[in-house]
Every structure is written in C-alpha cells, then in structure tokens.
C-alpha cells in the first residue's frame, strides 16, 4: 500500500482523491492527522498557491505531500473568481455564491468558463506541478446535487448536464482534478509526461 498525504482542508477534495486513488492501491491521508496551520495563499497562480501549500507541509513535517489549488475562471467576469474561488463572496454558502454568479451572467452571451487544478508535489527530487483544465460554460440555472462548490452551475464541454449531475466517476474522468491526478500518477509511476 502506498501512502499519499493530501495537504488540503477541503473534505470534498479529499473525497475525490479517495475516489480516484484508493482503487489504485493508494492510502489517502489528510491534514487532520498532523499538526499543521494553513499557510497564506498569496501566490498569483494556481501553481504558486499549490506550491505554497505543499511547501508548508514539507517544511513542517518532512512528509511528502501533494497540495491542490483549484478554481473556476469565468470569461465574462474577466477570469474571476479564479484563484480566489474559495474566498469569493466569503461568508456565504455555495447556493448563494452560485445564485450570484448566475445573476451576474444574466444577460451574458459569453458564458465560457473553466475549472483549473494544480497539484504540487515535493519530494527528494524537488518541486513538481501537474495541471488539469476542464473547459465548459456556465448554466442558466442551478442543477444537481453531486460534487461540490461551483459544480451545480458548470456544464463541461460536450455535456448537457452540470458537473453536479454527473456521477463521481464521470466527473473524475473528465475533471481538472482527474486530469492533474493522472499526470501525477504518471510521475509517481516513473513514466514520461
Ligand atoms: P485547501 O486550500 O485547503 O485545499 P480550499 O477549498 O480553500 O481548500 P482552494 O483555495 O484551492 O481550496 O479553492 C478551491 C475552490 O474552488 C473550492 O473551494 C471550490 O469553491 C472551487 N472548486 C475547486 N474544484 C472544484 C470542483 O471540482 N468542483 C466545484 N468547485 C470547485
């Protein structure tokens, strides 16, 4: 059994990594198992923020960990919420955040958007970042109860359902996190990228 520490405080991310990696023989650990304080995510890109989170665990514990920085970038909102996806409309739940986004896009013709995920890994060989992007557009209404966060308003390219209407396996097969995870696995298996 191979162990991977997922350096995230977001239980939904932990669940998705479990769904993808446990069936491949990995044992998933999370930050609740160690003494750790969340670092300030003051990077300018998903990759920089993922590295900040991975370095924090590496420096505090010397434990190999992967960190995930991800978010939804909406063309009509000039790329927002982007790297601020978790902090966007802070203090409100996602039903409210999703409603507000639909309101802001009410008359928008361009509904293009994408989810990005950067996974940072630090090991004895150095720092590595693996990225995945899921292209799509913003729906006209909130639909679906699977997934988390902005999934109920995001329709992946080639689909009619929102990503909250897809099964976990369907989402993981096409998602930003799924794509980044497959690149991580290729690295861990010593394969070329
Ligand atoms: P950690 O920093 O502890 O990992 P976080 O939730 O604060 O947890 P981020 O800063 O990376 O993580 O913010 C990611 C946000 O982007 C997340 O809270 C969701 O709002 C959104 N997001 C990321 N991936 C998503 C997905 O697959 N489906 C829906 N929303 C997603």
Coordinates of C-alpha atoms and ligand atoms in Angstrom, one line a residue:
X1 CA 0.0 0.0 0.0
X2 CA 1.4 3.4 -1.0
X3 CA 0.6 6.4 1.2
X4 CA -0.3 9.9 0.0
X5 CA -0.9 12.9 2.2
X6 CA -3.4 15.3 0.7
X7 CA -2.5 18.8 2.1
X8 CA -6.0 20.2 1.9
X9 CA -8.6 21.4 4.5
X10 CA -11.3 20.8 2.0
X11 CA -13.1 17.5 2.7
X12 CA -14.6 17.4 -0.9
X13 CA -11.1 17.4 -2.4
X14 CA -10.1 14.6 -0.1
X15 CA -13.2 12.6 -1.1
X16 CA -12.4 13.0 -4.8
X17 CA -8.8 11.9 -4.3
X18 CA -10.0 8.9 -2.4
X19 CA -12.4 8.0 -5.2
X20 CA -9.6 8.2 -7.7
X21 CA -6.6 6.8 -5.9
X22 CA -7.8 4.2 -3.3
X23 CA -8.9 1.8 -6.1
X24 CA -5.3 2.0 -7.4
X25 CA -3.9 0.9 -4.1
X26 CA -3.0 4.2 -2.5
X27 CA -3.8 5.0 1.1
X28 CA -5.0 8.6 1.5
X29 CA -4.1 10.8 4.5
X30 CA -5.3 14.3 5.2
X31 CA -4.3 17.2 7.4
X32 CA -6.5 16.2 10.3
X33 CA -3.8 13.5 11.0
X34 CA -1.0 16.1 11.6
X35 CA -0.2 19.3 13.4
X36 CA -0.5 21.9 10.7
X37 CA -1.5 25.5 10.1
X38 CA -2.9 26.7 6.8
X39 CA -0.4 29.0 5.1
X40 CA -1.4 32.3 3.5
X41 CA -2.2 31.6 -0.2
X42 CA -0.7 34.7 -1.6
X43 CA 0.5 33.3 -5.0
X44 CA -0.6 34.8 -8.3
X45 CA -1.4 31.5 -10.0
X46 CA -2.9 28.1 -9.1
X47 CA 0.6 26.6 -9.4
X48 CA 2.2 29.1 -7.0
X49 CA -0.6 28.6 -4.4
X50 CA -0.4 24.8 -4.7
X51 CA 3.4 25.0 -4.1
X52 CA 2.9 27.3 -1.1
X53 CA 0.6 24.6 0.5
X54 CA 2.9 21.7 -0.4
X55 CA 6.0 23.5 1.0
X56 CA 4.2 24.3 4.2
X57 CA 3.6 20.6 4.9
X58 CA 7.0 19.6 3.7
X59 CA 8.8 22.2 5.8
X60 CA 6.7 21.5 9.0
X61 CA 6.7 17.7 8.8
X62 CA 9.2 16.5 6.2
X63 CA 6.4 14.4 4.9
X64 CA 5.9 14.0 1.1
X65 CA 2.5 15.6 0.4
X66 CA 0.5 16.8 -2.5
X67 CA -1.4 20.0 -2.4
X68 CA -4.3 21.1 -4.7
X69 CA -5.1 24.6 -5.7
X70 CA -8.1 24.9 -8.0
X71 CA -10.9 27.1 -9.0
X72 CA -13.4 28.3 -11.6
X73 CA -12.4 31.1 -14.1
X74 CA -15.4 32.8 -15.8
X75 CA -14.7 34.7 -19.1
X76 CA -17.5 37.2 -18.6
X77 CA -16.1 38.0 -15.1
X78 CA -12.6 38.5 -16.6
X79 CA -11.4 35.3 -15.1
X80 CA -12.9 35.7 -11.6
X81 CA -13.3 34.0 -9.2
X82 CA -10.2 32.1 -10.4
X83 CA -7.6 31.7 -7.7
X84 CA -10.0 33.4 -5.3
X85 CA -12.7 30.7 -5.8
X86 CA -12.8 29.6 -2.1
X87 CA -12.7 33.2 -0.8
X88 CA -15.2 34.6 -3.4
X89 CA -18.3 36.1 -1.6
X90 CA -16.7 34.9 1.7
X91 CA -19.1 34.1 4.4
X92 CA -21.9 32.9 2.1
X93 CA -22.7 29.3 1.2
X94 CA -22.4 27.9 -2.4
X95 CA -26.1 28.2 -3.1
X96 CA -25.8 31.9 -2.6
X97 CA -22.5 32.2 -4.5
X98 CA -23.9 30.2 -7.4
X99 CA -27.1 32.3 -7.5
X100 CA -25.0 35.5 -7.5
X101 CA -22.8 34.2 -10.4
X102 CA -26.0 33.4 -12.4
X103 CA -27.3 36.9 -11.7
X104 CA -24.0 38.5 -12.8
X105 CA -24.2 36.5 -16.0
X106 CA -27.9 37.1 -16.6
X107 CA -27.5 38.9 -19.9
X108 CA -24.1 37.4 -20.8
X109 CA -23.8 35.8 -24.2
X110 CA -20.3 34.6 -23.5
X111 CA -20.8 32.0 -20.8
X112 CA -17.4 30.3 -21.3
X113 CA -15.6 29.1 -18.1
X114 CA -13.1 26.5 -17.0
X115 CA -12.0 24.7 -13.9
X116 CA -8.3 24.5 -13.3
X117 CA -6.4 22.3 -10.8
X118 CA -2.8 22.5 -10.0
X119 CA -1.3 19.7 -7.9
X120 CA 2.0 20.4 -6.3
X121 CA 4.2 17.6 -5.1
X122 CA 7.5 18.0 -3.2
X123 CA 9.8 15.0 -2.9
X124 CA 13.5 14.5 -2.5
X125 CA 14.0 15.3 -6.2
X126 CA 12.4 18.7 -5.9
X127 CA 9.2 20.5 -6.7
X128 CA 6.7 19.4 -9.3
X129 CA 3.4 20.8 -10.5
X130 CA 0.8 18.9 -12.5
X131 CA -2.1 20.8 -14.1
X132 CA -5.5 19.9 -15.4
X133 CA -8.2 22.0 -17.1
X134 CA -11.9 21.3 -17.7
X135 CA -13.4 23.6 -20.2
X136 CA -17.1 24.4 -20.3
X137 CA -19.7 27.0 -19.7
X138 CA -22.0 28.4 -17.0
X139 CA -25.5 27.1 -16.9
X140 CA -28.7 29.1 -16.8
X141 CA -29.9 27.6 -13.6
X142 CA -28.5 25.7 -10.6
X143 CA -28.8 21.9 -11.2
X144 CA -27.6 18.7 -9.5
X145 CA -26.5 17.7 -6.0
X146 CA -23.3 15.7 -6.6
X147 CA -19.9 17.2 -6.5
X148 CA -19.4 20.5 -4.5
X149 CA -18.7 24.2 -4.8
X150 CA -19.5 25.5 -8.3
X151 CA -20.3 22.2 -9.9
X152 CA -24.1 22.9 -10.0
X153 CA -23.6 25.8 -12.4
X154 CA -20.8 24.4 -14.6
X155 CA -21.6 22.4 -17.8
X156 CA -18.5 20.6 -19.1
X157 CA -17.8 20.8 -22.8
X158 CA -19.6 18.1 -24.7
X159 CA -22.2 17.6 -21.9
X160 CA -25.7 18.8 -21.2
X161 CA -25.6 18.1 -17.5
X162 CA -23.9 20.2 -15.0
X163 CA -20.9 18.6 -13.3
X164 CA -23.1 18.2 -10.2
X165 CA -25.4 16.0 -12.3
X166 CA -22.6 13.7 -13.3
X167 CA -21.7 10.6 -11.2
X168 CA -18.5 10.8 -9.3
X169 CA -16.8 8.5 -11.8
X170 CA -18.0 10.6 -14.8
X171 CA -16.8 13.8 -13.1
X172 CA -13.4 12.3 -12.1
X173 CA -12.8 11.0 -15.7
X174 CA -13.1 14.5 -17.3
X175 CA -12.4 16.9 -14.4
X176 CA -9.5 19.3 -13.9
X177 CA -8.6 17.3 -10.8
X178 CA -8.8 14.0 -12.6
X179 CA -6.5 15.2 -15.4
X180 CA -4.0 16.6 -13.0
X181 CA -4.1 13.4 -10.9
X182 CA -3.4 11.2 -14.0
X183 CA -0.3 13.4 -14.7
X184 CA 0.8 13.0 -11.0
X185 CA 0.3 9.2 -11.2
X186 CA 2.4 9.0 -14.4
X187 CA 5.2 10.8 -12.5
X188 CA 4.9 8.5 -9.5
X189 CA 5.0 5.5 -11.8
X190 CA 8.2 6.8 -13.3
X191 CA 6.5 7.3 -16.7
X192 CA 7.4 10.1 -19.1
X193 CA 4.9 13.0 -19.2
Ligands
LIG1 P1 -7.4 24.0 0.6 O1 -6.8 25.3 0.2 O2 -7.3 23.6 2.0 O3 -7.0 22.9 -0.4 P2 -9.8 25.3 -0.4 O4 -11.2 24.9 -0.7 O5 -9.6 26.6 0.3 O6 -9.0 24.1 0.3 P3 -8.7 26.3 -2.9 O7 -8.1 27.6 -2.4 O8 -7.9 25.5 -4.0 O9 -9.1 25.3 -1.8 O10 -10.1 26.7 -3.5 C1 -10.8 25.9 -4.4 C2 -12.2 26.3 -4.6 O11 -12.5 26.2 -6.0 C3 -13.1 25.4 -3.9 O12 -13.4 25.8 -2.5 C4 -14.4 25.4 -4.8 O13 -15.1 26.6 -4.5 C5 -13.8 25.6 -6.1 N1 -13.6 24.3 -6.8 C6 -12.4 23.7 -7.0 N2 -12.5 22.5 -7.5 C7 -13.9 22.3 -7.7 C8 -14.7 21.3 -8.2 O14 -14.1 20.2 -8.7 N3 -16.0 21.5 -8.3 C9 -16.5 22.6 -7.8 N4 -15.9 23.6 -7.3 C10 -14.5 23.5 -7.2

